[in-house]
CSV table of C-alpha atoms and ligand atoms in Angstrom, one decimal:
chain,number,residue,atom,x,y,z
A,1,MET,CA,89.1,27.0,72.8
A,2,ASN,CA,85.2,27.7,72.3
A,3,LEU,CA,84.6,27.2,69.0
A,4,PRO,CA,81.0,27.9,67.4
A,5,THR,CA,78.4,25.1,67.6
A,6,ILE,CA,75.9,24.9,64.9
A,7,ALA,CA,73.0,26.8,66.4
A,8,ASP,CA,75.9,29.9,66.7
A,9,TYR,CA,76.4,29.7,62.9
A,10,PRO,CA,75.4,33.2,60.9
A,11,GLU,CA,72.1,33.6,59.4
A,12,ARG,CA,73.7,32.6,56.1
A,13,TYR,CA,75.1,29.4,57.5
A,14,GLN,CA,71.6,28.2,58.7
A,15,ILE,CA,71.1,25.7,56.3
A,16,ARG,CA,68.4,22.5,56.7
A,17,PHE,CA,68.7,21.1,53.1
A,18,CYS,CA,71.9,19.9,51.0
A,19,PRO,CA,72.9,22.7,48.8
A,20,ARG,CA,74.2,19.6,46.5
A,21,CYS,CA,71.1,17.7,46.5
A,22,ALA,CA,68.3,19.0,48.7
A,23,ALA,CA,68.2,16.1,50.9
A,24,GLU,CA,67.5,17.0,54.6
A,25,LEU,CA,71.1,17.1,56.6
A,26,VAL,CA,71.7,15.5,59.7
A,27,VAL,CA,74.2,16.0,62.5
A,28,VAL,CA,76.5,14.1,63.3
A,29,PRO,CA,80.0,13.6,65.7
A,30,LEU,CA,82.5,14.3,62.8
A,31,PHE,CA,86.5,15.1,63.3
A,32,GLY,CA,86.3,16.3,66.6
A,33,MET,CA,82.5,18.2,66.8
A,34,GLN,CA,79.1,18.0,66.2
A,35,ARG,CA,78.5,18.8,62.6
A,36,GLN,CA,76.0,18.9,59.2
A,37,ARG,CA,76.2,15.9,56.7
A,38,CYS,CA,73.8,15.0,53.9
A,39,PRO,CA,72.8,11.5,54.2
A,40,ALA,CA,72.5,11.1,50.6
A,41,CYS,CA,75.5,12.2,48.9
A,42,GLY,CA,77.8,12.7,51.9
A,43,TRP,CA,78.4,16.6,51.6
A,44,ILE,CA,79.9,18.0,55.0
A,45,HIS,CA,78.7,21.7,56.0
A,46,TYR,CA,82.3,23.5,56.6
A,47,PRO,CA,81.6,27.1,57.2
A,48,LEU,CA,84.4,29.1,56.4
A,49,PRO,CA,84.9,33.0,57.4
A,50,ASN,CA,84.6,35.6,54.6
A,51,LEU,CA,87.8,36.4,53.4
A,52,ALA,CA,88.6,40.5,52.9
A,53,ALA,CA,91.6,42.6,51.8
A,54,THR,CA,92.5,46.2,52.6
A,55,VAL,CA,95.3,47.9,51.1
A,56,VAL,CA,97.4,50.6,52.9
A,57,ILE,CA,98.2,53.1,49.5
A,58,GLU,CA,101.2,55.0,49.2
A,59,HIS,CA,100.5,58.1,47.8
A,60,GLU,CA,103.4,60.7,47.1
A,61,ASN,CA,101.7,62.9,49.6
A,62,GLY,CA,100.5,60.1,52.1
A,63,ILE,CA,98.0,57.6,52.4
A,64,VAL,CA,95.0,57.5,50.5
A,65,LEU,CA,91.9,57.2,52.7
A,66,VAL,CA,88.0,56.7,51.1
A,67,GLN,CA,84.7,57.4,52.5
A,68,ARG,CA,82.5,55.2,53.1
A,69,ASP,CA,78.9,55.6,51.4
A,70,ILE,CA,76.9,52.8,52.8
A,71,ASP,CA,75.6,51.8,56.4
A,72,PRO,CA,77.1,50.8,58.9
A,73,ASP,CA,79.6,53.5,59.6
A,74,ARG,CA,78.4,55.4,56.7
A,75,GLY,CA,80.5,58.5,56.6
A,76,ILE,CA,83.5,57.5,58.2
A,77,TRP,CA,87.2,57.4,56.5
A,78,HIS,CA,88.7,54.0,56.0
A,79,LEU,CA,91.5,52.3,53.8
A,80,PRO,CA,89.9,50.6,50.8
A,81,ILE,CA,89.0,47.2,51.5
A,82,GLY,CA,86.4,44.3,50.3
A,83,HIS,CA,86.0,40.6,49.7
A,84,ALA,CA,88.3,38.5,47.7
A,85,GLU,CA,86.6,36.7,45.0
A,86,TYR,CA,86.5,33.0,45.1
A,87,GLY,CA,90.1,31.7,43.3
A,88,GLU,CA,91.4,35.5,43.7
A,89,ASP,CA,94.6,35.9,45.2
A,90,PRO,CA,93.9,38.2,48.1
A,91,ALA,CA,96.8,40.7,47.4
A,92,ASP,CA,95.4,40.6,43.8
A,93,ALA,CA,91.9,41.3,45.5
A,94,ALA,CA,93.6,44.2,47.3
A,95,LEU,CA,94.9,46.0,44.4
A,96,ARG,CA,91.4,45.4,42.4
A,97,GLU,CA,89.8,46.9,45.9
A,98,GLY,CA,92.1,49.9,46.1
A,99,GLU,CA,92.0,50.7,42.7
A,100,GLU,CA,87.9,50.4,42.0
A,101,GLU,CA,87.8,52.8,45.0
A,102,THR,CA,90.2,55.4,44.3
A,103,GLY,CA,90.6,55.5,40.7
A,104,LEU,CA,94.6,55.0,41.1
A,105,ARG,CA,96.8,52.1,39.7
A,106,LEU,CA,98.1,50.2,42.1
A,107,ALA,CA,101.7,47.9,41.9
A,108,GLU,CA,103.9,46.0,44.5
A,109,PRO,CA,101.7,44.5,47.1
A,110,ARG,CA,103.2,43.7,50.1
A,111,PHE,CA,101.8,41.6,53.0
A,112,LEU,CA,101.4,43.6,56.3
A,113,SER,CA,98.9,42.0,58.4
A,114,TYR,CA,95.6,40.0,59.0
A,115,THR,CA,92.7,39.9,61.5
A,116,HIS,CA,90.3,37.4,62.6
A,117,GLY,CA,87.3,37.9,64.1
A,118,PRO,CA,83.6,38.8,64.2
A,119,SER,CA,81.7,41.1,61.6
A,120,TYR,CA,80.6,44.6,62.8
A,121,GLY,CA,77.4,43.5,60.6
A,122,ASP,CA,76.8,40.3,62.2
A,123,PRO,CA,78.8,39.2,65.3
A,124,ARG,CA,78.4,35.4,64.5
A,125,LEU,CA,79.9,35.9,61.0
A,126,PHE,CA,83.8,35.4,61.3
A,127,TYR,CA,86.3,37.6,58.8
A,128,LEU,CA,89.8,37.3,57.7
A,129,VAL,CA,91.2,40.1,56.4
A,130,LEU,CA,94.2,40.6,54.9
A,131,GLY,CA,96.3,44.1,55.0
A,132,PHE,CA,98.8,44.9,52.4
A,133,VAL,CA,100.5,48.0,51.1
A,134,ALA,CA,100.9,48.8,47.4
A,135,ARG,CA,102.1,51.6,45.4
A,136,ALA,CA,100.3,54.2,43.6
A,137,VAL,CA,101.8,54.0,39.9
A,138,GLY,CA,99.5,55.7,37.7
A,139,GLY,CA,95.6,56.9,37.5
A,140,ALA,CA,94.3,60.0,39.2
A,141,LEU,CA,92.1,60.5,42.6
A,142,THR,CA,89.1,61.2,40.6
A,143,GLY,CA,86.7,59.8,43.3
A,144,SER,CA,86.2,56.4,42.5
A,145,ASP,CA,84.1,54.9,39.7
A,146,GLU,CA,81.9,54.1,42.7
A,147,GLY,CA,81.5,57.2,43.4
A,148,ARG,CA,83.4,57.8,46.7
A,149,ALA,CA,85.0,60.4,47.9
A,150,THR,CA,89.0,60.1,48.5
A,151,MET,CA,91.8,62.1,50.6
A,152,VAL,CA,95.5,61.7,51.3
A,153,VAL,CA,96.7,62.0,54.6
A,154,PRO,CA,100.5,62.0,55.8
A,155,LEU,CA,101.1,59.3,57.8
A,156,ASP,CA,101.8,61.1,60.8
A,157,GLN,CA,98.5,62.6,60.7
A,158,LEU,CA,96.3,59.9,60.0
A,159,PRO,CA,93.2,59.6,62.0
A,160,PRO,CA,92.2,56.9,64.2
A,161,LEU,CA,90.4,54.0,61.9
A,162,LYS,CA,87.4,52.2,63.5
A,163,TRP,CA,88.1,48.6,61.8
A,164,THR,CA,90.6,46.6,63.8
A,165,SER,CA,91.7,45.1,60.6
A,166,GLN,CA,92.7,48.7,59.3
A,167,GLN,CA,94.3,49.6,62.9
A,168,ALA,CA,96.2,46.1,62.4
A,169,ALA,CA,97.4,47.2,58.6
A,170,ILE,CA,98.6,50.5,59.6
A,171,GLU,CA,100.3,49.4,62.8
A,172,ALA,CA,102.3,46.8,60.6
A,173,TYR,CA,103.0,49.7,57.7
A,174,ARG,CA,104.1,52.0,60.8
A,175,ARG,CA,106.5,49.2,61.7
A,176,LEU,CA,107.8,48.6,58.0
A,177,ARG,CA,108.4,52.2,57.7
A,178,ARG,CA,110.6,52.4,60.9
A,179,GLU,CA,112.9,49.7,59.5
A,180,PRO,CA,116.0,50.1,57.6
B,201,LIG,ZN1,73.3,16.1,49.4
């Protein structure tokens, strides 16, 4: 398995100085690979993938899609998705993002899928995206407080989704619905 080396890290992980004490980091072999370590305080740089959650919202007439209003991919229709905050359960992040983007109130999150792969914005930055299904239990599809357009599409008429994380979530959701 070819894991990224320090030179392959994304921009945000290209650091030279210790974030704790500001000493210049050194590269040392450690736990099987070259890593950056602080010679002063011992801090070791372990880059992590970004953690995001996406949600298939079951609405009475189908699945809720939202329209993306920022680049890249402005204008595409997709499932609600967003980053989990540090310490936030990804299932809670899925509900929160779904509620923020649609105006609905959601409940009963259930795990569907995960994908791990490079970001569309920066191919050196990896993302771990967890997919959930949740039920709309209140609120109203008013368009979101973030100003995004929404629509409800029957599952059998769902257009192809662009992002692999959302393709995986829908695929898992279809499997779930086929099960007794
Ligand atoms: Zn340090």
